[in-house]
mmCIF file of C-alpha atoms (C1' of nucleotides) in Angstrom:
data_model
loop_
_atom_site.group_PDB
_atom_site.id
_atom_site.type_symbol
_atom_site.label_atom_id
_atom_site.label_comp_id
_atom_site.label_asym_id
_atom_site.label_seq_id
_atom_site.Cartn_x
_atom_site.Cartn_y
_atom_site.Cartn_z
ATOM 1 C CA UNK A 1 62.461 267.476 49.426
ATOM 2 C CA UNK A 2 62.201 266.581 45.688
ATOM 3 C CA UNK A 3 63.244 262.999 44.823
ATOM 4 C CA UNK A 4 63.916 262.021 41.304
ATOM 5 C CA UNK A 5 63.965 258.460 40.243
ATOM 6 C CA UNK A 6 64.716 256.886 37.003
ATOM 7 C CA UNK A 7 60.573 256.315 35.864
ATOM 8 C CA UNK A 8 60.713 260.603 36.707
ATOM 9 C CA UNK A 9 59.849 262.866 33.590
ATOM 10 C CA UNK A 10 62.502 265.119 32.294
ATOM 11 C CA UNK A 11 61.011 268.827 33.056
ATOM 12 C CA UNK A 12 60.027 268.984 29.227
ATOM 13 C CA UNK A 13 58.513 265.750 28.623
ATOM 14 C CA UNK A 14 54.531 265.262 28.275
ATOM 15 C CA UNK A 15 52.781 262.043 28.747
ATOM 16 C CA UNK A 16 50.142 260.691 25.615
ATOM 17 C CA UNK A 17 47.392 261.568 28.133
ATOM 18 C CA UNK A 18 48.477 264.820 29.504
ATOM 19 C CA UNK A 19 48.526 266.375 25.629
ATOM 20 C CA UNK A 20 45.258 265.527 25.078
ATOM 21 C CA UNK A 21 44.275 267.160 28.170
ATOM 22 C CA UNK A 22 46.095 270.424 26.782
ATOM 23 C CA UNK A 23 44.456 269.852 23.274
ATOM 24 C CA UNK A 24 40.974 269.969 24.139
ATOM 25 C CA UNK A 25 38.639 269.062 20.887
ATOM 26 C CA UNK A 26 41.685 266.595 19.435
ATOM 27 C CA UNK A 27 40.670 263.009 19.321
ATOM 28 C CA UNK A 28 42.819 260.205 20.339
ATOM 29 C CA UNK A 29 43.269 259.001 16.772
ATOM 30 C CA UNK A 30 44.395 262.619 15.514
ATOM 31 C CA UNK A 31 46.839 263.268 18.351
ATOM 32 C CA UNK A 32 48.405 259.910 17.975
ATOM 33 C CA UNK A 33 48.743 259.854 14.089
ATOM 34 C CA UNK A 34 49.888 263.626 14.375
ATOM 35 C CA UNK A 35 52.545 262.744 17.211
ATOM 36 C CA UNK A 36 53.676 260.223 14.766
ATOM 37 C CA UNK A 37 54.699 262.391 11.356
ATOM 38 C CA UNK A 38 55.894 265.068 14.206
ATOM 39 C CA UNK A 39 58.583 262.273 15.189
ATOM 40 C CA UNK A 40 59.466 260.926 11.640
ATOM 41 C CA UNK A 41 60.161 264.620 10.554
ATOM 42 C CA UNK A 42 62.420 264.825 13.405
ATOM 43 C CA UNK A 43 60.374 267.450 15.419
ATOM 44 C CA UNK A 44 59.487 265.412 18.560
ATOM 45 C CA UNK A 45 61.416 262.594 20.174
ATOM 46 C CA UNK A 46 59.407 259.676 22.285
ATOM 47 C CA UNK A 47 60.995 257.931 25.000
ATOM 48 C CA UNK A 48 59.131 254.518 26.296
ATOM 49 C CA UNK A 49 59.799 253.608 29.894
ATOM 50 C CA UNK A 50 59.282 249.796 29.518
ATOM 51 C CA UNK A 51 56.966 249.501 32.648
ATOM 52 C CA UNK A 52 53.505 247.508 32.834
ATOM 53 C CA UNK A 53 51.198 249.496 31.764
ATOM 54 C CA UNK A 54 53.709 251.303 29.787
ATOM 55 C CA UNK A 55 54.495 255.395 29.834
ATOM 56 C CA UNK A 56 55.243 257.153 27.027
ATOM 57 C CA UNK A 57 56.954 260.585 26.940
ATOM 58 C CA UNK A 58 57.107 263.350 24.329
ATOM 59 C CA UNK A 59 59.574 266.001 24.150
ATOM 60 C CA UNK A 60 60.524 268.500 21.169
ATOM 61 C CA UNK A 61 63.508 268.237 19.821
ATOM 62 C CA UNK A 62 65.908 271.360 18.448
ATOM 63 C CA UNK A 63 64.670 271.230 15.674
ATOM 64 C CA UNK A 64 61.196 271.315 16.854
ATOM 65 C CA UNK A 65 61.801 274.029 19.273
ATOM 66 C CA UNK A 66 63.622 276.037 16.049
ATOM 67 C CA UNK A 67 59.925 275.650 14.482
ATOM 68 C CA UNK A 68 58.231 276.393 17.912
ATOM 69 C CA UNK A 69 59.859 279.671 18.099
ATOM 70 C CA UNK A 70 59.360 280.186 14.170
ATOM 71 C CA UNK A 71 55.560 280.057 14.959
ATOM 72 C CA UNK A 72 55.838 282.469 17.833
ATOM 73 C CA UNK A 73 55.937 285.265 15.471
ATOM 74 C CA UNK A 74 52.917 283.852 13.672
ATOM 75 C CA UNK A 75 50.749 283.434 16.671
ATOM 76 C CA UNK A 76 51.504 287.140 18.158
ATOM 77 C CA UNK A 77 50.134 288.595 14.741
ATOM 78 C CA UNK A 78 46.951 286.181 14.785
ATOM 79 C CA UNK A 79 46.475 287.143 18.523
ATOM 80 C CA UNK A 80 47.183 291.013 17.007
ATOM 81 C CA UNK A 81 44.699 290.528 14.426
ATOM 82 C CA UNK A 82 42.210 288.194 15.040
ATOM 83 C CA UNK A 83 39.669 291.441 16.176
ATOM 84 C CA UNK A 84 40.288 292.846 12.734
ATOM 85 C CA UNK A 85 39.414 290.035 10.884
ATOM 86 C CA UNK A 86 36.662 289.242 12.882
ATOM 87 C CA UNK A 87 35.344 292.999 12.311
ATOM 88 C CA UNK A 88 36.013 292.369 8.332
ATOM 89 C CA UNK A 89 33.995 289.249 7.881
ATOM 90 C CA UNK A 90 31.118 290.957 10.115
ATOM 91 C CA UNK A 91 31.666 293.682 7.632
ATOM 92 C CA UNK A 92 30.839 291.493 4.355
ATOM 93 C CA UNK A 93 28.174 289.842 6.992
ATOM 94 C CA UNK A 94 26.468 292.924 6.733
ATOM 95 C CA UNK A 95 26.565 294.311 2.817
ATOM 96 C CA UNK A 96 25.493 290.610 1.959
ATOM 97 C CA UNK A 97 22.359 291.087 4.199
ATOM 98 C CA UNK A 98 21.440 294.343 2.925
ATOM 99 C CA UNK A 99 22.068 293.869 -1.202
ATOM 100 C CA UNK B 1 58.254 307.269 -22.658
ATOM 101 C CA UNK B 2 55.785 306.131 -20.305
ATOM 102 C CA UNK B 3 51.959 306.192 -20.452
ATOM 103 C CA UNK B 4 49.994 305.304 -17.408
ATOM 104 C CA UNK B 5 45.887 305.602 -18.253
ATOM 105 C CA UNK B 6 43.154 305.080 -16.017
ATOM 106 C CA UNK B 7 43.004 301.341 -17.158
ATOM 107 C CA UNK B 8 46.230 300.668 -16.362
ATOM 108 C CA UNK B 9 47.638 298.407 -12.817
ATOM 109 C CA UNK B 10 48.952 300.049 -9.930
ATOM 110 C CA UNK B 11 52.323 298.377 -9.397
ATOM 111 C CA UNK B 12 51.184 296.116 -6.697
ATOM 112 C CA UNK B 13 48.111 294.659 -8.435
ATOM 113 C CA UNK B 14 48.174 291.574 -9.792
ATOM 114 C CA UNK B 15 45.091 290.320 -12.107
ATOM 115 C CA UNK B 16 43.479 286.622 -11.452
ATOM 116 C CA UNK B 17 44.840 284.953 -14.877
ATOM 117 C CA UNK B 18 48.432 286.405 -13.367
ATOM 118 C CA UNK B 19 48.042 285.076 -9.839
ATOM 119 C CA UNK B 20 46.742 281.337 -11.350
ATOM 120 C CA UNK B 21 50.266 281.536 -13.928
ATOM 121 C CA UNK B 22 52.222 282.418 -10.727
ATOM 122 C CA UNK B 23 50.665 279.039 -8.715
ATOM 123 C CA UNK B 24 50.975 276.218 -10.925
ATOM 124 C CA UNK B 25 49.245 273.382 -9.416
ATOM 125 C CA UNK B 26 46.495 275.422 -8.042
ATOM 126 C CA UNK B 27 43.149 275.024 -9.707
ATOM 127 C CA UNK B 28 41.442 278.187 -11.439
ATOM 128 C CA UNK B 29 38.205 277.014 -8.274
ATOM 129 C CA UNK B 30 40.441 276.972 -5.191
ATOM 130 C CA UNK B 31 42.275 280.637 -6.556
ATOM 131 C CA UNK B 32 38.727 282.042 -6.744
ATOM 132 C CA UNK B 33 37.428 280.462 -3.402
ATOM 133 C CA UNK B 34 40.630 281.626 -1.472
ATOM 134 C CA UNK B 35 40.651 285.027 -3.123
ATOM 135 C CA UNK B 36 37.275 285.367 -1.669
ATOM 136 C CA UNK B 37 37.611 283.865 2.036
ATOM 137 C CA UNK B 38 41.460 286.574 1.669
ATOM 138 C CA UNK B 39 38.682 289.422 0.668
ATOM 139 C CA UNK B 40 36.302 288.579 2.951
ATOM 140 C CA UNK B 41 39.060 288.795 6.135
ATOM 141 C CA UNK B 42 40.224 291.758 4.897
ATOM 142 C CA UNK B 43 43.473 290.688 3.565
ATOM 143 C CA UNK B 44 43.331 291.321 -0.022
ATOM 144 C CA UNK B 45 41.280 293.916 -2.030
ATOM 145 C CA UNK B 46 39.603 293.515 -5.262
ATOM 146 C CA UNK B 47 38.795 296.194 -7.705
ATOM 147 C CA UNK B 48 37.063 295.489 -11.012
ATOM 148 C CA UNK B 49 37.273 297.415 -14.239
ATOM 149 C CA UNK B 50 34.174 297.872 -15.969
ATOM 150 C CA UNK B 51 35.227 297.025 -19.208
ATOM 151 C CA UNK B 52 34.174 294.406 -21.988
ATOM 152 C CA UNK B 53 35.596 291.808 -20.932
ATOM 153 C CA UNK B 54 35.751 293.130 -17.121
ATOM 154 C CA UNK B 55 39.755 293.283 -15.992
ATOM 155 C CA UNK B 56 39.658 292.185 -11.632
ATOM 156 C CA UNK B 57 42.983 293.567 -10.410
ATOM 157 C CA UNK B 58 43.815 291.844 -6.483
ATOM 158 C CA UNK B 59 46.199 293.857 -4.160
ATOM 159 C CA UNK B 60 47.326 292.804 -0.633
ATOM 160 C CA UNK B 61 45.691 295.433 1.650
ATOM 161 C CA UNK B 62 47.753 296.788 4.907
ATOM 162 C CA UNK B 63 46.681 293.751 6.709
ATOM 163 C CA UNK B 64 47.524 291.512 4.838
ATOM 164 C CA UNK B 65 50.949 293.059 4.043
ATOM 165 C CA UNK B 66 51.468 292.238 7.739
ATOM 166 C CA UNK B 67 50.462 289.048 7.448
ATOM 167 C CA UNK B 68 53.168 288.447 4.568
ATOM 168 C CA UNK B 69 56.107 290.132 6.716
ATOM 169 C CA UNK B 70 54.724 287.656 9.328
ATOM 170 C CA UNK B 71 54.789 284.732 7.132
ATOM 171 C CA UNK B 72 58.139 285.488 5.976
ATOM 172 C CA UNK B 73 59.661 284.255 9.300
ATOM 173 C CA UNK B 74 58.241 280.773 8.956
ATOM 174 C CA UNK B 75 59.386 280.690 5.300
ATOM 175 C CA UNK B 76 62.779 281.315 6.143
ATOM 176 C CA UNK B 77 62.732 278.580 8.414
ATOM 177 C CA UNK B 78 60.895 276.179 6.131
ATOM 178 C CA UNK B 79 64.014 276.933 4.041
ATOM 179 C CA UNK B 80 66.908 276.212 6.675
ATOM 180 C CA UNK B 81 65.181 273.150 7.432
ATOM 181 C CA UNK B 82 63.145 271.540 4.939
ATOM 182 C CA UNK B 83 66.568 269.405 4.623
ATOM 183 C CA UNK B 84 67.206 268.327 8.138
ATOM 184 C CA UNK B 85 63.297 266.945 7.698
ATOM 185 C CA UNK B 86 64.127 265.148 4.451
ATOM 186 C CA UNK B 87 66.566 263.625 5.839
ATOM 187 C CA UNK B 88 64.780 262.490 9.435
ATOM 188 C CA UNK B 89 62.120 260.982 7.113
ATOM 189 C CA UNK B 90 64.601 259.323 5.223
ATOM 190 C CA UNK B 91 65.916 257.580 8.471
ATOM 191 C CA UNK B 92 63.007 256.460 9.633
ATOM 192 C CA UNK B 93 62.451 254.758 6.182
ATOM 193 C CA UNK B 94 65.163 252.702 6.365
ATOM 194 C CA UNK B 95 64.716 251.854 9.721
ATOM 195 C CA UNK B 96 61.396 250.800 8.572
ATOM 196 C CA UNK B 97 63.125 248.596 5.817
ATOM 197 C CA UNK B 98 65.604 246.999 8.232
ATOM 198 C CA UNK B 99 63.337 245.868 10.633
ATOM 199 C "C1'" DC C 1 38.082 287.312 -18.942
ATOM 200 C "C1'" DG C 2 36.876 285.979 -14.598
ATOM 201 C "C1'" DG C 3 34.357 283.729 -12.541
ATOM 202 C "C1'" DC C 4 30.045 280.641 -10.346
ATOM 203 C "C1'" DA C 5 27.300 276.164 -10.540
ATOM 204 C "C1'" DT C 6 27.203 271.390 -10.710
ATOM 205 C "C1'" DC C 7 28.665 266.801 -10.234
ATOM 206 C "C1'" DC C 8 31.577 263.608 -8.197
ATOM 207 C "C1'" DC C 9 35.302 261.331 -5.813
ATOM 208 C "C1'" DC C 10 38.402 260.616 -2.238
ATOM 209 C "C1'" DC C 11 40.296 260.737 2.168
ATOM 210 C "C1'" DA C 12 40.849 263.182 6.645
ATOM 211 C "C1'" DC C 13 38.835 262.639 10.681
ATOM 212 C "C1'" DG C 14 35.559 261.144 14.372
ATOM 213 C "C1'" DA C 15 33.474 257.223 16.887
ATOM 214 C "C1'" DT C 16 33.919 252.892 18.588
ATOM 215 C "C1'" DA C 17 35.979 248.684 19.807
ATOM 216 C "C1'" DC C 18 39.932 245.911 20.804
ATOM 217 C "C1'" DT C 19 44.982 244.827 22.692
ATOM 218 C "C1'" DG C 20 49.963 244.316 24.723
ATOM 219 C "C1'" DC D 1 48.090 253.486 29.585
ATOM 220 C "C1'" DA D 2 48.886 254.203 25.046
ATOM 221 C "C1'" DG D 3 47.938 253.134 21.522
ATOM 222 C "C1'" DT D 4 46.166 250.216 16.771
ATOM 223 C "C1'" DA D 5 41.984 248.481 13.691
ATOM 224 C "C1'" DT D 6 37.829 249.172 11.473
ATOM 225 C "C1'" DC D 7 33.970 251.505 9.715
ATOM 226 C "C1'" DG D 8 31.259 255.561 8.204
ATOM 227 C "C1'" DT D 9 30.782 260.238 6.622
ATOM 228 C "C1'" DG D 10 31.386 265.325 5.568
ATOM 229 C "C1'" DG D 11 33.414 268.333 2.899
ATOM 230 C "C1'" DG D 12 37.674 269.749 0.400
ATOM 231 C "C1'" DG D 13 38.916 269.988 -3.995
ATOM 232 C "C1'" DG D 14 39.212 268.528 -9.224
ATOM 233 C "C1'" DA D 15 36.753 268.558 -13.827
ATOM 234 C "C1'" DT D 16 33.556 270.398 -16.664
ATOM 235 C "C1'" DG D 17 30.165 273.552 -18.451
ATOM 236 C "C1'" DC D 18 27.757 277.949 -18.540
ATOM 237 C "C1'" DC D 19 27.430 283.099 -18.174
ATOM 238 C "C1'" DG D 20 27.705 288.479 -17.991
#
DNA sequence: CGGCATCCCCCACGATACTG
DNA sequence: CAGTATCGTGGGGGATGCCG
């Protein structure tokens, strides 16, 4: 049986902690200031649940999933790519080792 | 009538002076540091004309026509929504004045 | 003309410590 | 837990000068 209270998460919303678990490498201080300008541009909403110690949760919002889905297209041509560009730069690696 | 001599451009190439008029604000250092990290991955070419004083034509090379077409996507939404973000920032500024 | 080399400054970011 | 505050630094990038 699933029971969902009022303190539950929406299905979409992300807890502070839990994105820096998914962002491995990104300090505290960089995922909080970033989280920040992400809200005041409108892309991601924050919803405090007023409980001691606090939880704060993160969602997009349509505009950030617009953006989201913008950068899908990006990412599929990096993951395309990547190999190529890696073989380029090992390329120049090369005729800069023998000239 | 038209002349086309061995000196001349191919249609697509653009020479560095060209590319610096067509980017105002960007310095004459980062074009030429950029143009070499785009050469080095393979997404630009560079071909250099042998002349007194040397002419270097740059041309986008297959891959990184792709990465243009793929770009063009997140312009487009840059476009749509640069706006709606204006605006979000605006709100949280005068929230930030109110109180 | 099309750079590269040098000097220099600034701030983005990490590390650490503290707090409601 | 979810941040802010403070300090220190690496390197991104501007300005200038030189060169083939």
């Amino acid at each position: 049986m699933v029971v969902r209270t009022l303190a539950d998460a929406a299905p979409d919303e992300v807890r502070f902690a839990e994105l820096g678990r998914r962002m491995p490498g990104v300090s505290q201080k960089m995922l909080s200031v970033t989280l920040r300008s992400l809200a005041r541009d409108g892309l991601v909403s924050r919803r405090v649940e007023p409980t001691v110690p606090p939880r704060v949760f993160y969602r997009l919002t349509g505009l950030g999933l617009s953006l989201e889905a913008a950068l899908a297209g990006l990412r599929t041509w990096a993951e395309e790519h990547m190999a190529e560009i890696d073989r380029a730069n090992d390329a120049t690696d090369r005729e800069l080792a023998e000239g």
